[in-house]
GROMACS .gro file of C-alpha atoms in nm:
model
  340
    1MET     CA    1 -11.361  10.337   8.316
    2LYS     CA    2 -11.645  10.498   8.121
    3GLY     CA    3 -11.410  10.595   7.839
    4PHE     CA    4 -11.266  10.246   7.807
    5LEU     CA    5 -11.611  10.086   7.813
    6SER     CA    6 -11.735  10.318   7.538
    7LEU     CA    7 -11.452  10.195   7.312
    8LEU     CA    8 -11.570   9.837   7.365
    9ILE     CA    9 -11.921   9.929   7.253
   10VAL     CA   10 -11.781  10.086   6.935
   11GLY     CA   11 -11.600   9.760   6.860
   12THR     CA   12 -11.917   9.556   6.909
   13HIS     CA   13 -12.115   9.759   6.656
   14LEU     CA   14 -11.825   9.747   6.411
   15ARG     CA   15 -11.831   9.368   6.418
   16ALA     CA   16 -12.198   9.367   6.317
   17PHE     CA   17 -12.097   9.538   5.990
   18LEU     CA   18 -11.808   9.306   5.907
   19ALA     CA   19 -11.884   9.044   5.644
   20VAL     CA   20 -11.869   8.675   5.737
   21SER     CA   21 -11.574   8.632   5.501
   22GLU     CA   22 -11.371   8.909   5.672
   23SER     CA   23 -11.109   8.829   5.933
   24VAL     CA   24 -11.223   8.976   6.266
   25PRO     CA   25 -10.937   9.139   6.464
   26LEU     CA   26 -10.882   9.029   6.823
   27TRP     CA   27 -10.983   9.369   6.965
   28ILE     CA   28 -11.321   9.350   6.790
   29ARG     CA   29 -11.375   8.995   6.921
   30LEU     CA   30 -11.292   9.109   7.275
   31SER     CA   31 -11.523   9.407   7.237
   32SER     CA   32 -11.815   9.183   7.141
   33LEU     CA   33 -11.738   8.956   7.434
   34LEU     CA   34 -11.708   9.232   7.696
   35THR     CA   35 -11.979   9.477   7.585
   36PRO     CA   36 -12.266   9.319   7.789
   37LEU     CA   37 -12.043   9.344   8.097
   38ALA     CA   38 -11.953   9.703   8.003
   39LEU     CA   39 -12.322   9.797   7.985
   40GLY     CA   40 -12.380   9.620   8.316
   41LEU     CA   41 -12.106   9.832   8.474
   42TYR     CA   42 -12.262  10.147   8.325
   43PHE     CA   43 -12.595  10.070   8.494
   44PHE     CA   44 -12.421   9.963   8.816
   45PHE     CA   45 -12.229  10.292   8.835
   46SER     CA   46 -12.546  10.489   8.759
   47GLY     CA   47 -12.732  10.339   9.054
   48PHE     CA   48 -12.422  10.361   9.272
   49GLY     CA   49 -12.372  10.728   9.183
   50LEU     CA   50 -12.731  10.832   9.255
   51MET     CA   51 -12.733  10.665   9.597
   52THR     CA   52 -12.389  10.803   9.687
   53GLN     CA   53 -12.490  11.157   9.593
   54MET     CA   54 -12.808  11.125   9.797
   55LYS     CA   55 -12.613  11.007  10.103
   56MET     CA   56 -12.354  11.284  10.067
   57LYS     CA   57 -12.623  11.550  10.036
   58GLU     CA   58 -12.792  11.424  10.354
   59GLU     CA   59 -12.462  11.428  10.542
   60ARG     CA   60 -12.371  11.774  10.413
   61LEU     CA   61 -12.716  11.926  10.470
   62PRO     CA   62 -12.866  11.736  10.764
   63ASP     CA   63 -13.106  12.015  10.861
   64VAL     CA   64 -13.259  12.063  10.516
   65GLN     CA   65 -13.610  11.926  10.469
   66GLN     CA   66 -13.647  11.626  10.239
   67GLU     CA   67 -13.881  11.819  10.011
   68GLU     CA   68 -13.621  12.092   9.965
   69ARG     CA   69 -13.345  11.838   9.905
   70TRP     CA   70 -13.536  11.679   9.617
   71ARG     CA   71 -13.659  12.003   9.463
   72GLY     CA   72 -13.581  12.007   9.091
   73TRP     CA   73 -13.392  11.675   9.112
   74LEU     CA   74 -13.596  11.479   8.859
   75PRO     CA   75 -13.629  11.751   8.590
   76ARG     CA   76 -13.251  11.813   8.601
   77ARG     CA   77 -13.173  11.444   8.572
   78LEU     CA   78 -13.416  11.380   8.289
   79TRP     CA   79 -13.305  11.688   8.094
   80GLY     CA   80 -12.944  11.573   8.137
   81LEU     CA   81 -13.036  11.261   7.935
   82LEU     CA   82 -13.302  11.406   7.706
   83LYS     CA   83 -13.090  11.693   7.574
   84PRO     CA   84 -12.808  11.475   7.430
   85PHE     CA   85 -13.071  11.235   7.297
   86LEU     CA   86 -13.243  11.514   7.102
   87PHE     CA   87 -12.912  11.651   6.972
   88PHE     CA   88 -12.792  11.314   6.843
   89PHE     CA   89 -13.137  11.231   6.709
   90ILE     CA   90 -13.107  11.527   6.471
   91LEU     CA   91 -12.738  11.460   6.399
   92SER     CA   92 -12.785  11.092   6.317
   93PHE     CA   93 -13.085  11.185   6.100
   94CYS     CA   94 -12.854  11.410   5.897
   95PHE     CA   95 -12.584  11.142   5.883
   96GLU     CA   96 -12.828  10.896   5.729
   97TYR     CA   97 -12.901  11.130   5.439
   98VAL     CA   98 -12.528  11.181   5.386
   99SER     CA   99 -12.483  10.803   5.389
  100GLN     CA  100 -12.769  10.735   5.146
  101GLY     CA  101 -12.703  11.039   4.929
  102LEU     CA  102 -12.845  11.388   4.956
  103HIS     CA  103 -13.054  11.326   4.645
  104THR     CA  104 -13.283  11.109   4.864
  105LEU     CA  105 -13.376  11.410   5.080
  106SER     CA  106 -13.739  11.515   5.040
  107TRP     CA  107 -14.036  11.609   5.255
  108GLU     CA  108 -14.193  11.274   5.175
  109SER     CA  109 -13.887  11.077   5.289
  110LEU     CA  110 -13.861  11.291   5.604
  111GLY     CA  111 -14.222  11.219   5.695
  112SER     CA  112 -14.183  10.849   5.620
  113LYS     CA  113 -13.873  10.820   5.839
  114LEU     CA  114 -14.037  11.005   6.130
  115ILE     CA  115 -14.346  10.783   6.113
  116ASN     CA  116 -14.118  10.479   6.110
  117VAL     CA  117 -13.935  10.615   6.417
  118VAL     CA  118 -14.263  10.636   6.610
  119ARG     CA  119 -14.365  10.285   6.506
  120MET     CA  120 -14.032  10.129   6.600
  121SER     CA  121 -14.010  10.312   6.933
  122ARG     CA  122 -14.326  10.133   7.047
  123TYR     CA  123 -14.118   9.814   7.045
  124GLY     CA  124 -13.814   9.963   7.218
  125LEU     CA  125 -13.618  10.017   6.897
  126PHE     CA  126 -13.462  10.350   6.807
  127ARG     CA  127 -13.313  10.437   6.470
  128TYR     CA  128 -13.168  10.782   6.538
  129PRO     CA  129 -12.941  10.675   6.698
  130PRO     CA  130 -12.999  10.302   6.772
  131THR     CA  131 -12.790  10.330   7.090
  132ALA     CA  132 -13.040  10.578   7.240
  133TRP     CA  133 -13.231  10.294   7.413
  134PHE     CA  134 -12.968  10.320   7.688
  135LEU     CA  135 -13.064  10.682   7.765
  136VAL     CA  136 -13.437  10.610   7.751
  137GLU     CA  137 -13.407  10.319   7.994
  138LEU     CA  138 -13.196  10.532   8.228
  139MET     CA  139 -13.471  10.797   8.222
  140VAL     CA  140 -13.722  10.536   8.336
  141LEU     CA  141 -13.486  10.416   8.610
  142TYR     CA  142 -13.432  10.774   8.729
  143VAL     CA  143 -13.809  10.817   8.759
  144LEU     CA  144 -13.835  10.490   8.955
  145PHE     CA  145 -13.548  10.599   9.181
  146PHE     CA  146 -13.721  10.931   9.246
  147VAL     CA  147 -14.054  10.763   9.328
  148SER     CA  148 -13.879  10.515   9.559
  149PHE     CA  149 -13.696  10.773   9.774
  150ARG     CA  150 -13.877  11.106   9.738
  151TRP     CA  151 -14.137  11.040  10.008
  152ILE     CA  152 -13.957  10.759  10.195
  153ARG     CA  153 -13.702  10.834  10.466
  154SER     CA  154 -13.587  10.474  10.520
  155LYS     CA  155 -13.333  10.379  10.255
  156ARG     CA  156 -13.399  10.009  10.309
  157VAL     CA  157 -13.767  10.057  10.235
  158GLY     CA  158 -13.677  10.277   9.939
  159LEU     CA  159 -13.445  10.011   9.797
  160LEU     CA  160 -13.717   9.748   9.838
  161ILE     CA  161 -13.966   9.971   9.656
  162LEU     CA  162 -13.708  10.039   9.382
  163THR     CA  163 -13.652   9.666   9.334
  164LEU     CA  164 -14.026   9.596   9.313
  165LEU     CA  165 -14.081   9.882   9.067
  166ILE     CA  166 -13.795   9.759   8.849
  167GLY     CA  167 -13.944   9.410   8.856
  168ALA     CA  168 -14.278   9.554   8.740
  169PHE     CA  169 -14.101   9.754   8.468
  170ILE     CA  170 -13.923   9.443   8.338
  171PHE     CA  171 -14.253   9.251   8.338
  172VAL     CA  172 -14.427   9.524   8.136
  173ILE     CA  173 -14.156   9.564   7.870
  174GLY     CA  174 -14.127   9.185   7.850
  175ARG     CA  175 -14.498   9.166   7.771
  176LEU     CA  176 -14.450   9.439   7.509
  177ASP     CA  177 -14.188   9.221   7.336
  178PHE     CA  178 -13.906   9.471   7.379
  179PRO     CA  179 -13.559   9.342   7.280
  180THR     CA  180 -13.386   9.137   7.547
  181PHE     CA  181 -13.119   9.402   7.613
  182TRP     CA  182 -13.395   9.613   7.776
  183LEU     CA  183 -13.453   9.333   8.028
  184ARG     CA  184 -13.092   9.255   8.107
  185TYR     CA  185 -12.964   9.554   8.306
  186PRO     CA  186 -13.228   9.733   8.524
  187PHE     CA  187 -13.160   9.510   8.826
  188VAL     CA  188 -12.788   9.597   8.799
  189PHE     CA  189 -12.893   9.960   8.855
  190ALA     CA  190 -13.072   9.859   9.178
  191LEU     CA  191 -12.773   9.648   9.283
  192GLY     CA  192 -12.543   9.950   9.237
  193ALA     CA  193 -12.772  10.161   9.457
  194TYR     CA  194 -12.780   9.888   9.722
  195TYR     CA  195 -12.402   9.850   9.716
  196ALA     CA  196 -12.359  10.225   9.768
  197TYR     CA  197 -12.593  10.207  10.068
  198VAL     CA  198 -12.411   9.923  10.249
  199GLU     CA  199 -12.076   9.922  10.069
  200ASP     CA  200 -11.856   9.854  10.372
  201LYS     CA  201 -12.078   9.575  10.502
  202VAL     CA  202 -12.106   9.401  10.164
  203TYR     CA  203 -11.734   9.442  10.101
  204ARG     CA  204 -11.637   9.293  10.440
  205ASN     CA  205 -11.869   8.995  10.399
  206LEU     CA  206 -11.746   8.921  10.048
  207ILE     CA  207 -11.382   8.950  10.155
  208ARG     CA  208 -11.446   8.703  10.437
  209PHE     CA  209 -11.537   8.449  10.172
  210LEU     CA  210 -11.286   8.566   9.912
  211PRO     CA  211 -11.188   8.213   9.796
  212VAL     CA  212 -11.555   8.133   9.734
  213VAL     CA  213 -11.600   8.463   9.547
  214VAL     CA  214 -11.298   8.393   9.325
  215ILE     CA  215 -11.413   8.036   9.255
  216SER     CA  216 -11.763   8.165   9.171
  217LEU     CA  217 -11.607   8.360   8.883
  218ILE     CA  218 -11.556   8.030   8.699
  219PRO     CA  219 -11.924   7.934   8.656
  220LEU     CA  220 -12.028   8.298   8.619
  221GLY     CA  221 -11.763   8.351   8.351
  222TRP     CA  222 -11.870   8.034   8.172
  223TRP     CA  223 -12.238   8.138   8.178
  224TYR     CA  224 -12.140   8.482   8.057
  225VAL     CA  225 -11.931   8.357   7.762
  226LYS     CA  226 -12.200   8.108   7.658
  227GLY     CA  227 -12.458   8.384   7.680
  228THR     CA  228 -12.261   8.625   7.461
  229GLN     CA  229 -12.223   8.351   7.199
  230GLY     CA  230 -12.600   8.308   7.204
  231LEU     CA  231 -12.649   8.678   7.124
  232THR     CA  232 -12.506   8.630   6.773
  233SER     CA  233 -12.664   8.289   6.710
  234LEU     CA  234 -12.960   8.260   6.473
  235ASP     CA  235 -13.105   7.975   6.681
  236PRO     CA  236 -13.343   8.055   6.971
  237THR     CA  237 -13.163   8.085   7.304
  238PRO     CA  238 -13.267   7.812   7.555
  239TRP     CA  239 -13.438   7.946   7.867
  240SER     CA  240 -13.171   7.795   8.093
  241GLN     CA  241 -12.896   7.977   7.903
  242ALA     CA  242 -13.091   8.305   7.906
  243ILE     CA  243 -13.140   8.283   8.284
  244THR     CA  244 -12.776   8.200   8.361
  245PHE     CA  245 -12.659   8.482   8.131
  246PHE     CA  246 -12.895   8.721   8.312
  247LEU     CA  247 -12.749   8.614   8.648
  248ALA     CA  248 -12.392   8.654   8.520
  249THR     CA  249 -12.448   9.003   8.377
  250ASN     CA  250 -12.611   9.113   8.704
  251ILE     CA  251 -12.360   8.964   8.949
  252LEU     CA  252 -12.030   9.015   8.763
  253PRO     CA  253 -12.036   9.400   8.780
  254LEU     CA  254 -12.053   9.384   9.161
  255LEU     CA  255 -11.770   9.130   9.178
  256VAL     CA  256 -11.555   9.328   8.933
  257VAL     CA  257 -11.592   9.645   9.143
  258MET     CA  258 -11.532   9.461   9.469
  259LEU     CA  259 -11.228   9.264   9.349
  260SER     CA  260 -11.070   9.572   9.189
  261LYS     CA  261 -11.094   9.737   9.529
  262ARG     CA  262 -10.960   9.431   9.713
  263PHE     CA  263 -10.655   9.388   9.490
  264GLY     CA  264 -10.567   9.758   9.484
  265LEU     CA  265 -10.665   9.840   9.127
  266THR     CA  266 -10.899  10.119   9.240
  267ASP     CA  267 -10.636  10.277   9.466
  268PHE     CA  268 -10.373  10.242   9.193
  269PHE     CA  269 -10.576  10.449   8.947
  270MET     CA  270 -10.677  10.702   9.214
  271ARG     CA  271 -10.313  10.760   9.316
  272LYS     CA  272 -10.182  10.807   8.963
  273THR     CA  273 -10.265  11.171   8.906
  274THR     CA  274 -10.007  11.227   8.632
  275GLY     CA  275  -9.892  11.045   8.320
  276TRP     CA  276 -10.003  11.040   7.960
  277TRP     CA  277 -10.206  10.721   7.997
  278ARG     CA  278 -10.407  10.862   8.288
  279LYS     CA  279 -10.473  11.181   8.093
  280ALA     CA  280 -10.584  10.967   7.799
  281LEU     CA  281 -10.827  10.771   8.018
  282LEU     CA  282 -10.965  11.089   8.174
  283PHE     CA  283 -11.004  11.238   7.826
  284LEU     CA  284 -11.195  10.929   7.710
  285GLY     CA  285 -11.412  10.949   8.020
  286ASP     CA  286 -11.498  11.313   7.947
  287ILE     CA  287 -11.615  11.235   7.594
  288SER     CA  288 -11.766  10.889   7.663
  289LEU     CA  289 -12.126  11.005   7.615
  290GLU     CA  290 -12.044  11.164   7.280
  291VAL     CA  291 -11.849  10.853   7.173
  292TYR     CA  292 -12.140  10.629   7.269
  293LEU     CA  293 -12.402  10.830   7.078
  294LEU     CA  294 -12.190  10.941   6.780
  295HIS     CA  295 -12.001  10.628   6.677
  296ILE     CA  296 -12.297  10.442   6.529
  297SER     CA  297 -12.345  10.715   6.268
  298PHE     CA  298 -11.989  10.660   6.142
  299VAL     CA  299 -12.038  10.282   6.155
  300TYR     CA  300 -12.327  10.322   5.908
  301LEU     CA  301 -12.166  10.603   5.706
  302PHE     CA  302 -11.846  10.424   5.606
  303ARG     CA  303 -12.025  10.110   5.489
  304GLY     CA  304 -12.320  10.279   5.326
  305PRO     CA  305 -12.433  10.331   4.966
  306THR     CA  306 -12.233  10.654   4.925
  307ILE     CA  307 -11.909  10.567   5.106
  308TYR     CA  308 -11.790  10.209   5.141
  309ILE     CA  309 -11.448  10.124   5.288
  310HIS     CA  310 -11.364   9.770   5.177
  311SER     CA  311 -11.052   9.724   5.390
  312THR     CA  312 -11.138   9.574   5.730
  313TRP     CA  313 -10.862   9.754   5.916
  314GLY     CA  314 -10.922  10.073   5.720
  315TYR     CA  315 -11.291  10.066   5.813
  316ILE     CA  316 -11.219  10.003   6.182
  317LEU     CA  317 -10.947  10.268   6.213
  318VAL     CA  318 -11.145  10.534   6.025
  319VAL     CA  319 -11.455  10.478   6.241
  320TYR     CA  320 -11.254  10.498   6.564
  321ALA     CA  321 -11.059  10.805   6.447
  322CYS     CA  322 -11.368  10.993   6.327
  323THR     CA  323 -11.561  10.900   6.641
  324LEU     CA  324 -11.290  11.022   6.880
  325LEU     CA  325 -11.223  11.338   6.680
  326GLY     CA  326 -11.593  11.412   6.640
  327ALA     CA  327 -11.664  11.348   7.008
  328TYR     CA  328 -11.378  11.578   7.108
  329LEU     CA  329 -11.496  11.858   6.877
  330LEU     CA  330 -11.853  11.829   7.006
  331MET     CA  331 -11.732  11.835   7.366
  332ARG     CA  332 -11.501  12.129   7.297
  333TYR     CA  333 -11.719  12.352   7.080
  334CYS     CA  334 -12.079  12.229   7.115
  335LYS     CA  335 -12.094  12.135   7.482
  336ARG     CA  336 -12.383  12.372   7.552
  337LEU     CA  337 -12.583  12.212   7.273
  338VAL     CA  338 -12.505  11.854   7.375
  339ARG     CA  339 -12.486  11.856   7.754
  340ALA     CA  340 -12.744  11.990   7.999
   0.00000   0.00000   0.00000
């Protein structure tokens, strides 16, 4: 799932670099349409995974004190996100000089770019690489998760605290005029944690009203499609459309996970332990972080001042090929540098 979603995100950023006069392939259009949902699923699985691991650790080590169970948890989690961020910060910095021409490299330009990085980061924008906002927001959510459950034994109370803290976080970054994508997904993280806590109960209740759930996909899908169209529009997005898009991107990940379980899609993938397509999906899952952080450098590189691929299909295929090959090589030979 992670590998497939990372390919969608590559397609979305490719479309941003296609000229208005260029014919946009169907895959790129679908990528742009599905990327907000893909990011919602990323955040949902992150919250779901943290809560599931916490429950499993409590079941496996019931006699261990809570303080011991949480020892070193937060530093490990944060370093697991910070280390790849630092690696790709340096790598994308180097890519930019290759894209603009090595003759532009100087101490003055280095200092200017670093100062610009600090200024932009105050508004939630990152240049090296631009996709790093995802890791930074996850770091904040990990801290909020830790604060919510470290000293609280009741998971219900912890989930309530997590929801309130996320609400406060959204309020603060909204006041700081961060881009809207910062505001869109934190509650999906909390929803994933809640679903992991009461998965069976939520699943049974939703299945009881399965026809209603399926019918609800129609308005949610409509709100979602209208919202994605608004992302590329130059006109201001109406508040009503922004709110309905927010609801759709927060609710659809839960329904996608639940319906895939109900109709056997989850079991189908879990049973298929052999086959080239499963190996391909597992391979993409293994390198999904590298794909996510590396691809944007190639997106800039192959339509930059030094190298410019005019062919639409040539540009798309070269970016995908270089991204997958580069991600594989980094995972194979530089894993200790990239991953914590």
